[in-house]
Structures are given as structure tokens and as C-alpha cells.
Short mmCIF file of C-alpha atoms in Angstrom, two decimals:
data_model
loop_
_atom_site.label_atom_id
_atom_site.label_comp_id
_atom_site.label_asym_id
_atom_site.label_seq_id
_atom_site.Cartn_x
_atom_site.Cartn_y
_atom_site.Cartn_z
CA MET A 1 106.05 32.51 124.59
CA LYS A 2 105.65 34.76 121.92
CA LYS A 3 102.24 36.41 120.29
CA THR A 4 101.94 39.35 117.93
CA VAL A 5 98.59 41.09 117.42
CA ILE A 6 97.08 44.19 115.72
CA PRO A 7 95.39 46.46 118.57
CA SER A 8 92.38 46.63 116.40
CA LYS A 9 91.75 44.89 113.00
CA SER A 10 88.46 47.33 112.25
CA LEU A 11 90.32 50.55 113.11
CA PHE A 12 93.10 48.93 110.95
CA ALA A 13 91.13 48.35 108.09
CA LEU A 14 89.45 51.88 108.66
CA SER A 15 92.88 53.74 108.52
CA ILE A 16 93.79 51.51 105.36
CA ALA A 17 90.65 52.88 103.79
CA PHE A 18 91.40 56.34 104.46
CA PHE A 19 94.87 56.22 103.30
CA LEU A 20 93.39 54.98 99.82
CA VAL A 21 90.87 57.95 99.76
CA ILE A 22 93.62 60.39 100.24
CA ILE A 23 95.53 58.76 97.24
CA VAL A 24 92.46 59.26 95.26
CA LEU A 25 91.76 62.97 96.25
CA ILE A 26 95.22 63.80 95.38
CA PHE A 27 95.35 62.10 92.10
CA GLY A 28 92.14 63.86 91.19
CA CYS A 29 93.52 67.15 92.27
CA ILE A 30 96.39 66.67 89.91
CA THR A 31 94.59 64.92 86.89
CA TYR A 32 91.67 67.38 87.09
CA ASN A 33 93.44 70.56 88.26
CA VAL A 34 90.34 71.01 90.72
CA PHE A 35 91.54 74.22 92.43
CA THR A 36 92.49 75.97 89.46
CA VAL A 37 89.01 74.98 87.98
CA GLN A 38 86.93 76.17 91.18
CA ALA A 39 88.80 79.56 90.85
CA GLU A 40 87.93 79.85 87.22
CA THR A 41 84.54 78.86 87.70
CA ILE A 42 84.34 81.91 90.33
CA ILE A 43 85.90 84.12 88.29
CA GLU A 44 83.34 83.67 85.34
CA LEU A 45 80.33 83.82 87.88
CA LEU A 46 81.58 87.21 88.72
CA LYS A 47 82.15 88.28 85.32
CA GLU A 48 78.13 88.42 85.41
CA PRO A 49 77.17 90.00 88.45
CA SER A 50 73.97 89.00 89.90
CA VAL A 51 72.57 87.96 93.49
CA PHE A 52 72.62 84.50 92.58
CA ASN A 53 76.09 84.37 90.91
CA ILE A 54 77.35 86.84 93.94
CA TYR A 55 75.91 83.85 96.01
CA LEU A 56 77.52 80.99 94.26
CA SER A 57 80.93 82.89 94.12
CA LEU A 58 80.78 83.24 97.98
CA MET A 59 80.28 79.36 98.66
CA GLY A 60 82.65 79.00 96.18
CA VAL A 61 85.58 80.78 97.74
CA ILE A 62 84.40 79.25 101.25
CA VAL A 63 84.74 75.52 100.04
CA LEU A 64 87.78 76.84 98.31
CA LEU A 65 89.35 77.55 101.37
CA LEU A 66 88.12 75.03 103.45
CA GLU A 67 89.24 71.95 101.06
CA PRO A 68 92.73 72.18 102.25
CA LEU A 69 91.70 72.49 105.80
CA LEU A 70 89.40 69.28 105.43
CA PHE A 71 92.44 67.53 103.80
CA VAL A 72 94.96 68.13 106.34
CA LEU A 73 92.40 66.82 109.15
CA LEU A 74 91.94 64.06 107.18
CA VAL A 75 95.64 63.13 106.60
CA TYR A 76 95.83 63.60 110.59
CA PHE A 77 92.88 61.58 111.60
CA THR A 78 94.08 58.89 109.02
CA VAL A 79 97.44 58.95 110.53
CA ALA A 80 96.44 58.91 114.16
CA ILE A 81 94.26 56.05 113.61
CA PHE A 82 96.77 54.17 111.97
CA LEU A 83 99.15 54.78 114.65
CA PHE A 84 96.81 54.16 117.29
CA ALA A 85 95.60 50.78 115.85
CA GLY A 86 97.28 49.63 112.91
CA ARG A 87 100.92 48.78 114.07
CA PRO A 88 101.68 45.52 115.52
CA VAL A 89 102.67 44.67 118.85
CA LYS A 90 104.98 41.99 119.32
CA PHE A 91 105.51 39.79 122.45
CA SER A 92 108.58 37.85 123.02
CA GLU A 93 110.32 36.75 126.43
CA ASP A 94 110.86 39.86 128.51
CA THR A 95 110.30 42.64 125.46
CA ILE A 96 107.43 43.88 123.18
CA ARG A 97 108.29 45.53 120.35
CA LEU A 98 106.16 48.07 118.44
CA GLY A 99 105.83 48.83 114.79
CA TYR A 100 106.84 47.75 111.25
CA ILE A 101 110.05 49.75 110.37
CA LYS A 102 110.90 52.56 112.88
CA LYS A 103 110.18 49.67 116.01
CA LYS A 104 109.70 50.98 119.48
CA TYR A 105 110.52 48.62 122.50
CA TYR A 106 108.95 48.03 125.55
CA TYR A 107 109.85 45.67 128.73
CA LYS A 108 107.97 43.41 131.17
CA LYS A 109 109.87 44.82 134.04
CA ASP A 110 108.46 48.10 133.35
CA ILE A 111 104.93 47.20 133.32
CA THR A 112 103.46 49.51 135.91
CA GLY A 113 99.58 48.33 134.98
CA VAL A 114 97.13 46.64 132.95
CA GLY A 115 93.35 46.86 132.83
CA VAL A 116 90.17 46.50 130.56
CA ALA A 117 88.48 50.13 129.67
CA PRO A 118 86.29 51.71 126.97
CA LYS A 119 88.06 51.30 123.51
CA LEU A 120 87.31 54.71 122.46
CA TYR A 121 85.02 56.71 124.47
CA GLY A 122 84.59 56.92 128.28
CA SER A 123 82.03 57.75 130.75
CA LEU A 124 82.76 61.43 130.34
CA HIS A 125 81.62 61.39 126.55
CA LYS A 126 77.87 61.65 127.41
CA LYS A 127 77.08 61.98 123.58
CA ARG A 128 78.76 58.93 122.48
CA ASN A 129 79.95 56.08 124.75
CA SER A 130 82.43 53.16 123.43
CA THR A 131 80.68 49.76 122.51
CA SER A 132 83.88 47.78 122.63
CA MET A 133 86.48 47.05 125.11
CA GLY A 134 90.21 47.19 125.06
CA ILE A 135 93.19 45.97 127.47
CA TYR A 136 95.48 48.79 128.20
CA ILE A 137 99.30 48.15 128.95
CA ALA A 138 100.64 51.12 130.72
CA PHE A 139 104.09 52.00 131.82
CA GLY A 140 104.64 54.60 134.68
CA ASP A 141 102.67 56.45 137.24
CA TYR A 142 99.25 56.59 135.29
CA ARG A 143 95.69 57.53 136.75
CA LYS A 144 93.33 54.52 136.12
CA SER A 145 90.25 56.66 136.60
CA ASP A 146 91.58 58.48 133.03
CA PHE A 147 90.86 55.11 131.27
CA SER A 148 87.21 54.64 132.35
CA ASP A 149 86.56 58.25 132.08
CA TYR A 150 88.20 59.29 128.74
CA GLY A 151 88.67 55.88 126.81
CA ILE A 152 91.62 54.42 125.83
CA SER A 153 92.16 56.33 122.54
CA ASN A 154 91.99 59.67 124.34
CA VAL A 155 94.61 58.49 126.87
CA TRP A 156 96.77 57.11 124.11
CA GLU A 157 96.44 60.35 122.25
CA MET A 158 97.72 62.65 125.11
CA VAL A 159 100.41 60.04 126.22
CA GLU A 160 101.82 58.62 122.65
CA LEU A 161 100.68 61.03 119.96
CA LYS A 162 101.55 64.10 121.76
CA LYS A 163 105.25 63.10 122.07
CA GLN A 164 105.14 63.31 118.07
CA PHE A 165 102.59 65.75 117.22
CA PRO A 166 102.37 68.05 120.40
CA LYS A 167 100.63 71.08 118.22
CA ALA A 168 98.34 68.97 116.23
CA VAL A 169 97.06 67.21 119.33
CA ASN A 170 96.48 70.33 121.57
CA LEU A 171 94.41 71.82 118.31
CA ASP A 172 92.46 68.31 118.15
CA ASN A 173 91.74 68.75 121.88
CA LYS A 174 90.48 72.23 121.89
CA ILE A 175 88.29 71.35 118.79
CA ASP A 176 86.94 68.86 120.71
CA VAL A 177 86.18 71.16 123.84
CA VAL A 178 84.41 73.29 121.60
CA ALA A 179 82.28 70.43 120.38
CA SER A 180 81.29 70.12 124.23
CA TYR A 181 83.36 66.77 124.41
CA PRO A 182 85.75 66.34 127.72
CA ASP A 183 88.91 68.45 127.97
CA CYS A 184 91.48 65.73 127.47
CA SER A 185 94.62 68.06 128.70
CA LYS A 186 93.51 67.06 132.17
CA ILE A 187 94.39 63.29 131.72
CA GLN A 188 97.73 62.40 133.87
CA PRO A 189 100.41 62.05 131.19
CA PHE A 190 103.00 59.01 132.10
CA ASP A 191 105.87 57.08 130.29
CA GLY A 192 104.04 54.72 127.80
CA LEU A 193 100.98 52.96 126.54
CA LEU A 194 100.27 49.82 124.59
CA TRP A 195 96.94 48.36 124.10
CA MET A 196 94.69 46.13 122.04
CA THR A 197 91.20 44.87 121.83
CA TYR A 198 89.78 42.86 124.44
CA THR A 199 89.18 39.33 124.16
CA GLU A 200 89.55 36.43 126.63
CA GLU A 201 92.29 34.88 124.23
CA ASN A 202 94.26 38.27 124.87
CA MET A 203 93.67 38.34 128.37
CA ARG A 204 94.68 34.66 129.19
CA PHE A 205 98.00 35.17 126.81
CA LEU A 206 98.56 38.32 129.30
CA GLN A 207 98.22 36.34 132.21
CA ASN A 208 100.43 33.91 130.99
CA TRP A 209 102.95 35.76 129.68
CA LEU A 210 103.30 38.00 132.73
CA GLY A 211 103.05 34.94 134.99
CA SER A 212 103.27 36.18 139.05
CA LYS A 213 103.56 39.90 137.98
CA PHE A 214 99.86 39.54 136.49
CA ASP A 215 98.25 40.08 139.99
CA GLU A 216 100.44 42.82 140.77
CA VAL A 217 100.18 44.92 137.41
CA THR A 218 96.20 44.24 137.47
CA GLN A 219 95.37 45.55 141.13
CA GLN A 220 97.13 48.98 140.43
#
């Protein structure tokens, strides 16, 4: 029994759109020397000092300093969305293969839990609740309540993405906490996590693929 799925086609499309925006920004900066032009504009304004020109210069300096930071954040979130939702999950007899080129392998025998939870934001996100659901496949000693409290994306970030970009994930969590979002560092780490958008078809496939193991792992 074989099946290949993209975890979320909508988020995958969003990540591709962001990649295109990044390419356009890089091309624009190289073509038009954006930073050089901005710096020259600030210097020209300061040659004729006035309250208005000084104000514009200060705003220009702030923008000049923030632009690289915003670009880095855009790149980070684009990569994170792509890794979260854009890499195909391929099921075969007893193996699950993740990714395009640098593939990662998981095994049916190691699955410890399967369930349905909010895709993006869980019950702790009072400002914003997820409107769509996902199916998670867990490997190792996980805490089921983390999925309903934080959402699959935040659990995935702390379990999978943190293995590759620990400092970036920690910084992202600190930004979220400052913005009054839940502290994701409280999520219990475990061995691995796969997921896909919830559909009846996907759930039926997992039930058939797992066979007698399905009831065991869905009741954890």
C-alpha cells in the first residue's frame, strides 16, 4: 500500500510565493543598489539641516537598519513553512519517507501516536484559533495535550525544526512570548513528528495502512 501526500498544499503554495518575493527583493537590491541609494538620500538630507530633514533622516536610518532584519525573518519563516508543509510524505509497506533530495526515513513499527489536532494554533492561542485540522503521526514519548494546546505547527517547530535551527527557534519563541503568545518551550520534546491535513481520505488510508496497530496508536 503506497501513498504520497503534501502535508498542506495551501501552505506549500504560500512558501513558494514567499520564495518568489525573496528572489524579487534580492534582484531589486542588486539591480537598483537600494541600500546605497537610501544611504545617499540620508546624507543629502543632512546637508541641509532642518527639523523635517532630520526627522526624515532618522526614519531613513531606522528603515535601513530594520530592512536586513526583516529580510532575515522573511527567509526564516519561508524556510520554516516550506519544511513544515511542502516536503512530500511518502508511505510504503513499512516505511515513511520525507523530503525531496535529503530524504528522512521513519518506520511504521516506531509510531507511538496518531491523532487529530488544530493545524496552526491551539486552545492556548486566545488571540487566534486555528480554523483547520491536521493529522499528526508521533514517534517517541509525546504529550497529547501539547497538540491541542499549541497546535501541530508549534509542536513540530519545537520537535523537528529545533533540531536544525535551535537558536532561530528559541528566538522565534521569545518573540512570540513578547507578543503574548504561549511559551512553546514548555512543549515536551520527543523523537519525531510527521503530519498531514485532515481529510476523511487521509484518515481512512492511515487506518488501512496501520491495520491492527491503528487502534493502539490512536488511543494513546
